[in-house]
Tab-separated table of C-alpha atoms in Angstrom:
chain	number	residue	atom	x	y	z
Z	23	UNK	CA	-31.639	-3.215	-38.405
Z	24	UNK	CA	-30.875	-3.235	-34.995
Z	25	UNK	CA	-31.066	-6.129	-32.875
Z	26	UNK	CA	-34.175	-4.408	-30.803
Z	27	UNK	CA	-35.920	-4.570	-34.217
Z	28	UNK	CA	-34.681	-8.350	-34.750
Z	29	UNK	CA	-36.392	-10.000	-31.463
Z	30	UNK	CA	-39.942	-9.608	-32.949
Z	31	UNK	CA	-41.226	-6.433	-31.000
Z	32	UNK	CA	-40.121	-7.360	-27.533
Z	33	UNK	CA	-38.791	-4.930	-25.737
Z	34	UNK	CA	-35.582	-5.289	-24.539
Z	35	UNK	CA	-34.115	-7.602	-21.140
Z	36	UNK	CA	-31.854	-5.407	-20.195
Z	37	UNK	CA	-33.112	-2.495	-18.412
Z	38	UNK	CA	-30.972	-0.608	-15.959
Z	39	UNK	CA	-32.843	1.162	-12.662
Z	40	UNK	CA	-33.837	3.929	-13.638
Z	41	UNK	CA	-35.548	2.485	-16.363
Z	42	UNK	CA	-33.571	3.678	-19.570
Z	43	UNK	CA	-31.818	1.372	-21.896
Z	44	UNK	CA	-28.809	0.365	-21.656
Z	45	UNK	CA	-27.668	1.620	-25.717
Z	46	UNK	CA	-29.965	4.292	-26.857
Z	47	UNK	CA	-32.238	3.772	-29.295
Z	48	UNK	CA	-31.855	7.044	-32.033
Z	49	UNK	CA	-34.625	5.980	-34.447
Z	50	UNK	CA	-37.083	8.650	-32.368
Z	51	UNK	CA	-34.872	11.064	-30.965
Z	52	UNK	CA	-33.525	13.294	-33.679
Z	53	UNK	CA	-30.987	14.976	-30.806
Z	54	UNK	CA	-33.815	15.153	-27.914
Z	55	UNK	CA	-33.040	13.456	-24.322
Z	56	UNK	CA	-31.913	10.164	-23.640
Z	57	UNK	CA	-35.026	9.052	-22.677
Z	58	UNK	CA	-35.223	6.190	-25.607
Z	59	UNK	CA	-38.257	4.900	-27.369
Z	60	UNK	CA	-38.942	1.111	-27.294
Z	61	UNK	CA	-41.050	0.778	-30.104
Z	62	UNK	CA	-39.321	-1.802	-32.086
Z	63	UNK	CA	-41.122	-0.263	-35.252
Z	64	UNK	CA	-39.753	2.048	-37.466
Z	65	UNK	CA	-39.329	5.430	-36.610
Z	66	UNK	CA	-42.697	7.603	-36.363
Z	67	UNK	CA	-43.115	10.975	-36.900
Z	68	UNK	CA	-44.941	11.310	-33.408
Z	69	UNK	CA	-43.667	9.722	-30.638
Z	70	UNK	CA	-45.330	10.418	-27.919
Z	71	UNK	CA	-48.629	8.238	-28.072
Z	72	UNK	CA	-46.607	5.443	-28.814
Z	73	UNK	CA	-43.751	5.205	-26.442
Z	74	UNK	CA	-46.301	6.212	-23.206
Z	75	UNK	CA	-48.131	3.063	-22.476
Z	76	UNK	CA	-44.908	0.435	-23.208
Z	77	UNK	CA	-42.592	3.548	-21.297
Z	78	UNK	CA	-44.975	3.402	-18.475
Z	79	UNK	CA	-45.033	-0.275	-18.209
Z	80	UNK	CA	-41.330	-0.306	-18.210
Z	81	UNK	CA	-40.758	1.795	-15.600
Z	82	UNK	CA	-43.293	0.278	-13.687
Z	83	UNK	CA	-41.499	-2.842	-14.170
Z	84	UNK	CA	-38.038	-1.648	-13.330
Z	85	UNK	CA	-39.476	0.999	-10.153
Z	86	UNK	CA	-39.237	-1.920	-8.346
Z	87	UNK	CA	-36.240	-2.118	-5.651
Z	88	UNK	CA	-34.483	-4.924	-7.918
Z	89	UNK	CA	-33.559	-8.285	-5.670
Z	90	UNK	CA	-30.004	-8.735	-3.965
Z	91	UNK	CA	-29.421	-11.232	-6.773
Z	92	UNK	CA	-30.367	-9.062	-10.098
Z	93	UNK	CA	-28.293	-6.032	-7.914
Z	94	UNK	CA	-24.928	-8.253	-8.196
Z	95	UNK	CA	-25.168	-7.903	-11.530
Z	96	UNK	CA	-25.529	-4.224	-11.784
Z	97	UNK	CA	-21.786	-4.116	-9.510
Z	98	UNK	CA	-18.962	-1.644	-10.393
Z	99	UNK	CA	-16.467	-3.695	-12.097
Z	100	UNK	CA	-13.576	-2.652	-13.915
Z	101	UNK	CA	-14.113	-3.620	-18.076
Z	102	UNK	CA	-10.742	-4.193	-18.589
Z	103	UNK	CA	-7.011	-4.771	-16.864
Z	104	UNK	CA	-4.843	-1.582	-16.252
Z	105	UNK	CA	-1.867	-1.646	-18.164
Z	106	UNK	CA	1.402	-1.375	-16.297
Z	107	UNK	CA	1.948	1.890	-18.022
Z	108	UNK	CA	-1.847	3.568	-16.956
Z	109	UNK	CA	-0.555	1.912	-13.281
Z	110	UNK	CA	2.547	4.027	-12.928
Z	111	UNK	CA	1.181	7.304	-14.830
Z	112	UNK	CA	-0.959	6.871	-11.464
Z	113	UNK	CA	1.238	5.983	-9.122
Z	114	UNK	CA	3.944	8.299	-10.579
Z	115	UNK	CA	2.176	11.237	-10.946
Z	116	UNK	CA	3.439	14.666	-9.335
Z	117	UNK	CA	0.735	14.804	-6.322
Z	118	UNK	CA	1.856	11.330	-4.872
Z	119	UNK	CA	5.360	11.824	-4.783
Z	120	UNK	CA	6.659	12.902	-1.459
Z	121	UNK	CA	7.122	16.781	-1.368
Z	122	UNK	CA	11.167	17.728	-0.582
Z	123	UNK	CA	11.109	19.152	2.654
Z	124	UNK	CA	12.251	22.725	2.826
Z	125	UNK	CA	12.125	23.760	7.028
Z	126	UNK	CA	15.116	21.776	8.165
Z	127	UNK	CA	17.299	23.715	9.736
Z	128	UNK	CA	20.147	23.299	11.900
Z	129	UNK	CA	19.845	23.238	16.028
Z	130	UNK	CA	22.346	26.032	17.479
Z	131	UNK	CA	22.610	24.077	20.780
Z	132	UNK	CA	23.536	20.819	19.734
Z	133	UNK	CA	24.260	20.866	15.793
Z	134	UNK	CA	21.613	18.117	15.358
Z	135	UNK	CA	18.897	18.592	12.797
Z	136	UNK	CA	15.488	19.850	13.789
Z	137	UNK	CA	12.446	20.866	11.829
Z	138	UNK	CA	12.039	25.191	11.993
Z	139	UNK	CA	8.490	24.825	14.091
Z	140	UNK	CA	9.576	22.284	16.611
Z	141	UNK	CA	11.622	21.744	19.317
Z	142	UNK	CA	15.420	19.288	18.404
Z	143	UNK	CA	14.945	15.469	18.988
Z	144	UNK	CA	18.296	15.684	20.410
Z	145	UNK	CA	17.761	18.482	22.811
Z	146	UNK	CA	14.162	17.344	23.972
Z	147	UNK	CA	16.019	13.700	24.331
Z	148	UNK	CA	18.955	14.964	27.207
Z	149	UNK	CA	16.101	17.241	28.465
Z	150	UNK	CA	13.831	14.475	29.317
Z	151	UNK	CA	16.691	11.951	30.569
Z	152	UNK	CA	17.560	14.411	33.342
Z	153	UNK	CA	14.273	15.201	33.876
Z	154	UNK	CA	13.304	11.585	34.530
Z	155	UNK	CA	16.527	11.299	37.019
Z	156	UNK	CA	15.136	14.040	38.993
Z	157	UNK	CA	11.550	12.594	39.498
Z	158	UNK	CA	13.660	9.251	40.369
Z	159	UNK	CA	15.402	11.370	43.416
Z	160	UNK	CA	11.723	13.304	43.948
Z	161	UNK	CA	10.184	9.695	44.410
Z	162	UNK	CA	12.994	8.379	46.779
Z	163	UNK	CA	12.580	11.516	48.646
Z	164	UNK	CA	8.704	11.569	49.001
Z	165	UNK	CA	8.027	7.639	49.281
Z	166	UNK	CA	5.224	7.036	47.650
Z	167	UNK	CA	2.155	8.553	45.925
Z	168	UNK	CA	0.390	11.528	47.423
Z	169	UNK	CA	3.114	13.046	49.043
Z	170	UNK	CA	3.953	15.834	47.416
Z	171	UNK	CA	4.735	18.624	50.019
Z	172	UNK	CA	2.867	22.141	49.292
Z	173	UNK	CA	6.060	24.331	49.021
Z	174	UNK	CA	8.177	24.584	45.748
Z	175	UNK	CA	11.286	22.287	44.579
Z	176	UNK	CA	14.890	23.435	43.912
Z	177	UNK	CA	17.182	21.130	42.224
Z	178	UNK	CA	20.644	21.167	43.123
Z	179	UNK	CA	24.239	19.374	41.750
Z	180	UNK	CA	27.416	18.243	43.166
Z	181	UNK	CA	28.842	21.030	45.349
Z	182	UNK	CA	25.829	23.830	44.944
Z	183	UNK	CA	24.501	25.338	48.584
Z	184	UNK	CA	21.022	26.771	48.571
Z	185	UNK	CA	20.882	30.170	48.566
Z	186	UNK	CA	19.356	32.615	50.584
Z	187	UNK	CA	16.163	32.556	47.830
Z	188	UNK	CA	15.792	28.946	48.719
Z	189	UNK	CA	14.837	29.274	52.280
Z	190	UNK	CA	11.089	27.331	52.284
Z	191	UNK	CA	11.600	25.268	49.069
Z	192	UNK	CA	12.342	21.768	49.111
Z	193	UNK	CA	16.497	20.325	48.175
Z	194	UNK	CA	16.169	17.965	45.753
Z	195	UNK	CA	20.108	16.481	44.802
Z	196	UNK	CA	22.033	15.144	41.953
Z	197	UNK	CA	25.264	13.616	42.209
Z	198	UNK	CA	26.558	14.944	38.925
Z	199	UNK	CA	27.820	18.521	37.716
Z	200	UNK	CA	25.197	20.328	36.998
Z	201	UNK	CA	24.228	20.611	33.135
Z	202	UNK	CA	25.292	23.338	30.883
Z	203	UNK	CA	21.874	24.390	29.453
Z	204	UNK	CA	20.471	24.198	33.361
Z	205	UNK	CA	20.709	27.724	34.628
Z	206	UNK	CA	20.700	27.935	38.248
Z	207	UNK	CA	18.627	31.141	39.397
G	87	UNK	CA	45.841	-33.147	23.897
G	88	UNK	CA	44.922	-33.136	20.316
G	89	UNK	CA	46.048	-29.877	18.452
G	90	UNK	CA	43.673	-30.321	15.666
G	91	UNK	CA	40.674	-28.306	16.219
G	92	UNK	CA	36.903	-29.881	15.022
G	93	UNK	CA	34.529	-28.167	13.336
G	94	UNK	CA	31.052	-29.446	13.582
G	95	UNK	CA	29.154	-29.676	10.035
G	96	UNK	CA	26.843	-26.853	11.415
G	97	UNK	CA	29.179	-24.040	12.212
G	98	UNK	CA	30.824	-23.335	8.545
G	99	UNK	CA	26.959	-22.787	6.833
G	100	UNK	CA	25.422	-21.090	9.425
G	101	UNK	CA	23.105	-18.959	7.162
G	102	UNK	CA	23.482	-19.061	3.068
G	103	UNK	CA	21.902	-15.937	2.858
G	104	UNK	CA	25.273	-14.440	4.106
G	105	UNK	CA	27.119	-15.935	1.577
G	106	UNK	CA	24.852	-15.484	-1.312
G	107	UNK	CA	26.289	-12.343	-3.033
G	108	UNK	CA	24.014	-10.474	-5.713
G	109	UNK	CA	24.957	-8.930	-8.278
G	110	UNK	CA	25.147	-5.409	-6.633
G	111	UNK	CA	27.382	-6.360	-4.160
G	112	UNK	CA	29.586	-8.248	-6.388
G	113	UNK	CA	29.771	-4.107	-8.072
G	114	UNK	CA	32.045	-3.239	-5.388
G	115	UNK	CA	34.877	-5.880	-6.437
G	116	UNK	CA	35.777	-4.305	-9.128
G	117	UNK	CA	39.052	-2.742	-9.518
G	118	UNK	CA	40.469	-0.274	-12.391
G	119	UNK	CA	43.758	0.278	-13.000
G	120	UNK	CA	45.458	2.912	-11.656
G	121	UNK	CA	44.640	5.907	-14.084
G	122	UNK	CA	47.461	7.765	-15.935
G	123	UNK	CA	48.787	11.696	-15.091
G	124	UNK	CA	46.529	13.035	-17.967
G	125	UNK	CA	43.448	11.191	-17.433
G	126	UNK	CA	40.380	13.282	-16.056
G	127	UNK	CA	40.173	12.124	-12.348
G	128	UNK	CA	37.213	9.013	-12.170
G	129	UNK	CA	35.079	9.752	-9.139
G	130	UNK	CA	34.814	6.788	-6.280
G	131	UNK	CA	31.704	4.810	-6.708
G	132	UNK	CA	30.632	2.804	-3.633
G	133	UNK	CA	27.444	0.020	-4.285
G	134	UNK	CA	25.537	-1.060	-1.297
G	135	UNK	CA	22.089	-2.660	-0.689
G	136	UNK	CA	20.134	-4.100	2.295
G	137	UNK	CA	18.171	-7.215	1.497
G	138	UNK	CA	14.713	-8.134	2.347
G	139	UNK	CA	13.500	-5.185	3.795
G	140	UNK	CA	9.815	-5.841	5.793
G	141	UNK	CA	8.048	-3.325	3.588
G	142	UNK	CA	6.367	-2.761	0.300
G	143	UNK	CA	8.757	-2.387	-2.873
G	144	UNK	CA	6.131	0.353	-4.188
G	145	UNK	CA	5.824	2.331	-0.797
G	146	UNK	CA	9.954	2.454	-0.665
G	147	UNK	CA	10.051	3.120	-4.443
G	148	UNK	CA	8.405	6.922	-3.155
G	149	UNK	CA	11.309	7.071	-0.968
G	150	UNK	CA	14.136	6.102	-3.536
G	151	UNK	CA	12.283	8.372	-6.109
G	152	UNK	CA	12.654	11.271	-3.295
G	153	UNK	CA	16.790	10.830	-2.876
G	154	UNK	CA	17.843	10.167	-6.112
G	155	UNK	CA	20.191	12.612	-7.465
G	156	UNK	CA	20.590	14.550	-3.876
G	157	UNK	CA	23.590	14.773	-1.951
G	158	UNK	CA	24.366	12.383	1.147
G	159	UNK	CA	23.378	15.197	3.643
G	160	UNK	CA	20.619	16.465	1.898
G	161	UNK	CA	19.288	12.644	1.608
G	162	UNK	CA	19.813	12.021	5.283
G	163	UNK	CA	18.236	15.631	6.283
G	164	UNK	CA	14.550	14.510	3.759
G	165	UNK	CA	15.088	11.136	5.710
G	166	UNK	CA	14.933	11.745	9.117
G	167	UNK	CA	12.337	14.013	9.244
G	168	UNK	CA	9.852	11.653	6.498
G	169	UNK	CA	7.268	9.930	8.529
G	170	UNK	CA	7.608	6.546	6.384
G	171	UNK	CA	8.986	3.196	7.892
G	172	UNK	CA	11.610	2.450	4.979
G	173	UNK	CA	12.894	6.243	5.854
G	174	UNK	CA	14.466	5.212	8.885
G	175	UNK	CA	15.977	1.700	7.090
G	176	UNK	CA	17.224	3.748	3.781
G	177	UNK	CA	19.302	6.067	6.321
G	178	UNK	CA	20.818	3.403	8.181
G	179	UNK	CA	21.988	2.163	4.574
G	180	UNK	CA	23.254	5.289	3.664
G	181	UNK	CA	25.182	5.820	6.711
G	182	UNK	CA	26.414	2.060	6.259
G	183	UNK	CA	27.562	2.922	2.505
G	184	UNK	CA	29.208	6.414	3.820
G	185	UNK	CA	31.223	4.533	6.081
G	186	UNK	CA	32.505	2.605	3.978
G	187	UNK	CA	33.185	4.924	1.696
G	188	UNK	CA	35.567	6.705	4.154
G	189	UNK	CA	36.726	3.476	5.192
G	190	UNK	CA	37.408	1.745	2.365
G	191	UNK	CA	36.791	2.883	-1.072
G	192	UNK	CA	39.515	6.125	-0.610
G	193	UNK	CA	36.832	8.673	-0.072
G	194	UNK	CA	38.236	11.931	1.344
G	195	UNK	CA	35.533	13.709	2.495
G	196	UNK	CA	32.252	12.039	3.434
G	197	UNK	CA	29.997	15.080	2.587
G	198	UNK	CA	31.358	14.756	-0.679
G	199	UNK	CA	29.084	12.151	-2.234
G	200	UNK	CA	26.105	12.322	-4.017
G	201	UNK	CA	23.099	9.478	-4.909
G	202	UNK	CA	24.122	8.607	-8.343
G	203	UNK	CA	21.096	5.452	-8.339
G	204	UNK	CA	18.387	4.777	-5.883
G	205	UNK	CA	16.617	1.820	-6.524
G	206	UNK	CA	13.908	-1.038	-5.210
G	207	UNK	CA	13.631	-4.420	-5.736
G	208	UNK	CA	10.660	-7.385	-4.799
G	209	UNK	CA	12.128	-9.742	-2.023
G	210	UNK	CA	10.519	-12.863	-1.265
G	211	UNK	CA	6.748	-13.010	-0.634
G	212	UNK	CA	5.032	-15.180	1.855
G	213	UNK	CA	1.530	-15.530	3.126
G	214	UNK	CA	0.511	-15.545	6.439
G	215	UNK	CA	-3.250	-16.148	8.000
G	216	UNK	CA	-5.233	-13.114	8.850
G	217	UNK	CA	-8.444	-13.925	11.054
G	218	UNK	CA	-11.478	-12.505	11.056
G	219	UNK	CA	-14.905	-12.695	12.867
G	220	UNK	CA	-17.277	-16.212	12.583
G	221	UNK	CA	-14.432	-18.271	11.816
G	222	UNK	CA	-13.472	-16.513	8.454
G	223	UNK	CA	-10.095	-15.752	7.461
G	224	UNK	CA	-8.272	-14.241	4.449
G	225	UNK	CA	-4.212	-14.294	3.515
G	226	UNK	CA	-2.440	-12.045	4.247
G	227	UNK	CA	1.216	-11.074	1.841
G	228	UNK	CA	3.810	-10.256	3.743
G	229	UNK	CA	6.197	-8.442	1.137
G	230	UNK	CA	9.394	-7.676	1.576
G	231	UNK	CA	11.850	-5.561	-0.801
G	232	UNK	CA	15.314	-4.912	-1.529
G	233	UNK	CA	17.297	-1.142	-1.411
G	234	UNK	CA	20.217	-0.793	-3.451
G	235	UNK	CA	22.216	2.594	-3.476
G	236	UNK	CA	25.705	3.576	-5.743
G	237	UNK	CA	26.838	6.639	-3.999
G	238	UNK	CA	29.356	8.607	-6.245
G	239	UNK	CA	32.283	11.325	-4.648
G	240	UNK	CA	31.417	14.622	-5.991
G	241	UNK	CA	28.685	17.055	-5.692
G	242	UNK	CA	25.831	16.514	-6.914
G	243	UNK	CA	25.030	17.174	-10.521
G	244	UNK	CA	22.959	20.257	-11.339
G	245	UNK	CA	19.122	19.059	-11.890
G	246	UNK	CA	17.765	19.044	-15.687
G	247	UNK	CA	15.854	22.123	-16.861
G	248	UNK	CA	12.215	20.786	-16.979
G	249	UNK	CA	11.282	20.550	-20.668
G	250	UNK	CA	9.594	23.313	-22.730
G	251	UNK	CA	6.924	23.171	-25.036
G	252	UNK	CA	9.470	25.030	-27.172
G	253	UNK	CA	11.826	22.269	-26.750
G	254	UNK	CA	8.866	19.462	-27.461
G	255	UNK	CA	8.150	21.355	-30.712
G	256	UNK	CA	11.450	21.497	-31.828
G	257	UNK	CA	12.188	17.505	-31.728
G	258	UNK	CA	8.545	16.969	-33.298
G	259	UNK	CA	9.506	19.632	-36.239
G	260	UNK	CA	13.300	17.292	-36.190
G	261	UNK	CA	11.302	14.238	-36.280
G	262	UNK	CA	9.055	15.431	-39.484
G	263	UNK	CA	12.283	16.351	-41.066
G	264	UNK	CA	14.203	12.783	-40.724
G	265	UNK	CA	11.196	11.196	-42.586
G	266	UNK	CA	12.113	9.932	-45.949
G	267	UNK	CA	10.576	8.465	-48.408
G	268	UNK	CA	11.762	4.623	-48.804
G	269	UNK	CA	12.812	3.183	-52.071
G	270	UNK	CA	13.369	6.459	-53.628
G	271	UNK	CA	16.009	7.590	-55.688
C-alpha cells in the first residue's frame, strides 16, 4: 500500500507547479503519461471520470503563482556532496586543461620569442622607446599643444645632413647613432 | 674604541620565514657519492620552489599540469605567451632553478633539462572584508599557494602512448586469469 493510500483519501501535500506529483502514482497508468491519478482508491478500470474533478481542483490549486516563501522551498539544491574524485574528473577533464601552444616561433630580428600572427614584444618594445624619445624632441621643438606645423617631419641622428629630398620638411634630432632597423630614405 | 661589534636582538631574526626550510628545499642538500667508472651516468636533479604565491593552488595546478614532462625551453616558450597570472611567477622560478643549475649543481648545458615534477601546494589562507552596497559585506579568502619544480639534465623523456582499448582488454582478460579460487587444493 502506498503511503497516498495510507492518509485516508487525501490527496497528497506535496504538489510541484505544474501540478503533477512529485512520485508517480502507477496504479492507473499501465505505461500512459505522467500525468498521475490521485484517487487514493484502488486502481479502476476507467480513469477518466474519476481523476477529472480532484485533477481539476488540483491544478486549480497549484495554478496559482506560489508565494516567495513556498518558492524557497522549490530552490535548486544539490542532494548530496561531490566527492573529491567526481570534483577532479571535472576539473581534470581534457576541455579545461590549457591547450599546448603550437604558433611560437622564433623572431629573426632579435632572437626573442613571438607568437606567428603578431608582431615580437621585444621588437615592438625598442620600437616604441625610440619612438617616445622622438615625440620628447617633437614637443621641445613645438612648445606646446596645437602646434604642429603643416609640412612633414624627418628624423635625423648624430652626424646625418638633410638631403636634397628634405628641403620643406621639418629636422627633428637625436643625439645618438642612428638605429640599425631605422632606414634612412 | 671598543672592537667588539653589537648586534641588536632585532637584526639576527629579521624574518623566520627565511629561515624556515621545507622539505623541498632541504632536497637539494643531498649529496651522493661520487659514482664509480662503470656506473650508468645519474642525471643532475635541481629542487626549487617559491612560497606563498598570491594565487589559487587549483588555477596554478592548470599551469603545472601544462609543463610537466616538457623541456626547460619548451616550458618557458607555453609560459610566456599563457595569459594566466601564475605563468609569469612559474617562469621566473624556472629561470631561478636554471640558474642554479648552471651555477651550482654542475649542469653543462642549460637547455639540457627537462621538468621531471611540477607541482602545487595550499599556502596560508586569510580573510579579508569585501564591502558591498547598504552596509552589507561578505569575506573575502585570499589564497595563496606554493610551486615546487625538480628539473632533471637530460632531454626530455618520450611521452606515453595513450592507452588502447586493446591494451584495456588485455589487463581485464590478465586480471580474470589471476583469480583463484581460495582454500582450494
Amino acid at each position: 500500500m502506498s503511503h497516498y493510500e495510507q492518509r485516508e483519501g487525501k490527496p497528497p501535500v506535496k504538489t510541484s507547479p505544474k501540478g503533477f506529483t512529485t512520485s508517480p502514482r502507477y496504479c492507473c497508468n499501465k505505461g500512459r503519461s505522467p500525468v498521475t491519478c490521485l484517487s487514493p482508491g484502488p486502481a479502476l478500470a476507467v480513469q477518466a471520470p474519476v481523476v477529472l474533478p480532484e485533477a481539476a481542483e488540483d491544478a486549480g490549486e497549484s495554478g496559482e503563482v506560489p508565494s516567495f516563501l513556498e518558492s524557497v522551498l522549490w530552490m535548486a539544491a544539490p542532494k548530496k556532496r561531490r566527492s573529491i574524485e567526481v570534483n577532479r574528473c571535472r576539473r581534470r577533464d581534457h576541455r579545461k586543461l590549457i591547450k599546448v601552444k603550437r604558433n611560437i616561433d622564433v623572431c629573426p630580428e632579435c632572437g626573442h620569442l613571438k607568437l606567428k600572427h603578431a608582431l615580437c614584444g621585444y621588437c615592438y618594445a625598442k620600437v616604441k622607446a625610440e619612438t617616445q624619445q622622438i615625440r620628447r624632441e617633437i614637443q621641445k621643438k613645438e612648445g606646446g599643444p596645437f602646434k604642429a606645423p603643416t609640412v612633414e617631419t624627418v628624423v635625423l641622428y648624430d652626424g646625418e645632413q638633410p638631403t636634397e629630398k628634405d628641403e620643406g620638411k621639418r629636422i627633428i634630432e637625436r643625439a645618438r647613432k642612428r638605429p640599425s632597423w631605422f632606414i634612412q630614405n | 674604541l671598543t672592537s667588539g661589534r653589537v648586534f641588536p636582538l632585532s637584526c639576527i631574526h629579521t624574518s623566520a620565514s627565511l629561515e624556515k626550510f621545507g622539505k623541498w628545499e632541504k632536497k637539494n642538500r643531498i649529496v651522493y657519492p661520487p659514482q664509480l667508472p662503470g656506473e650508468p651516468r645519474r642525471p643532475a636533479e635541481i629542487y626549487h620552489c617559491r612560497r606563498e604565491i598570491k594565487y589559487s593552488k587549483d588555477k596554478m595546478w592548470y599551469l603545472a599540469k601544462l609543463i610537466k614532462g616538457m623541456s626547460i625551453d619548451q616550458a618557458l616558450a607555453q609560459l610566456e605567451f599563457s595569459d594566466k597570472k601564475g605563468a609569469k611567477v612559474i617562469k621566473e622560478v624556472l629561470l631561478e632553478a636554471q640558474e642554479m643549475a648552471v651555477r651550482k649543481h654542475n649542469v653543462e648545458f642549460k637547455s639540457n633539462l627537462h621538468i621531471a615534477e611540477s607541482l602545487t601546494g595550499r599556502g596560508h589562507y586569510t580573510k579579508q572584508i569585501r564591502y558591498h552596497g547598504k552596509g552589507m559585506f561578505g569575506i573575502m579568502k585570499l589564497s595563496r599557494c606554493h610551486y615546487f619544480v625538480k628539473l632533471v639534465e637530460g632531454p626530455p623523456p618520450p611521452p606515453e602512448p595513450p592507452k588502447t582499448g586493446f591494451d584495456q582488454a588485455k589487463e581485464y582478460v590478465q586480471q580474470l586469469r589471476n583469480r583463484t579460487i581460495t582454500h582450494s587444493l
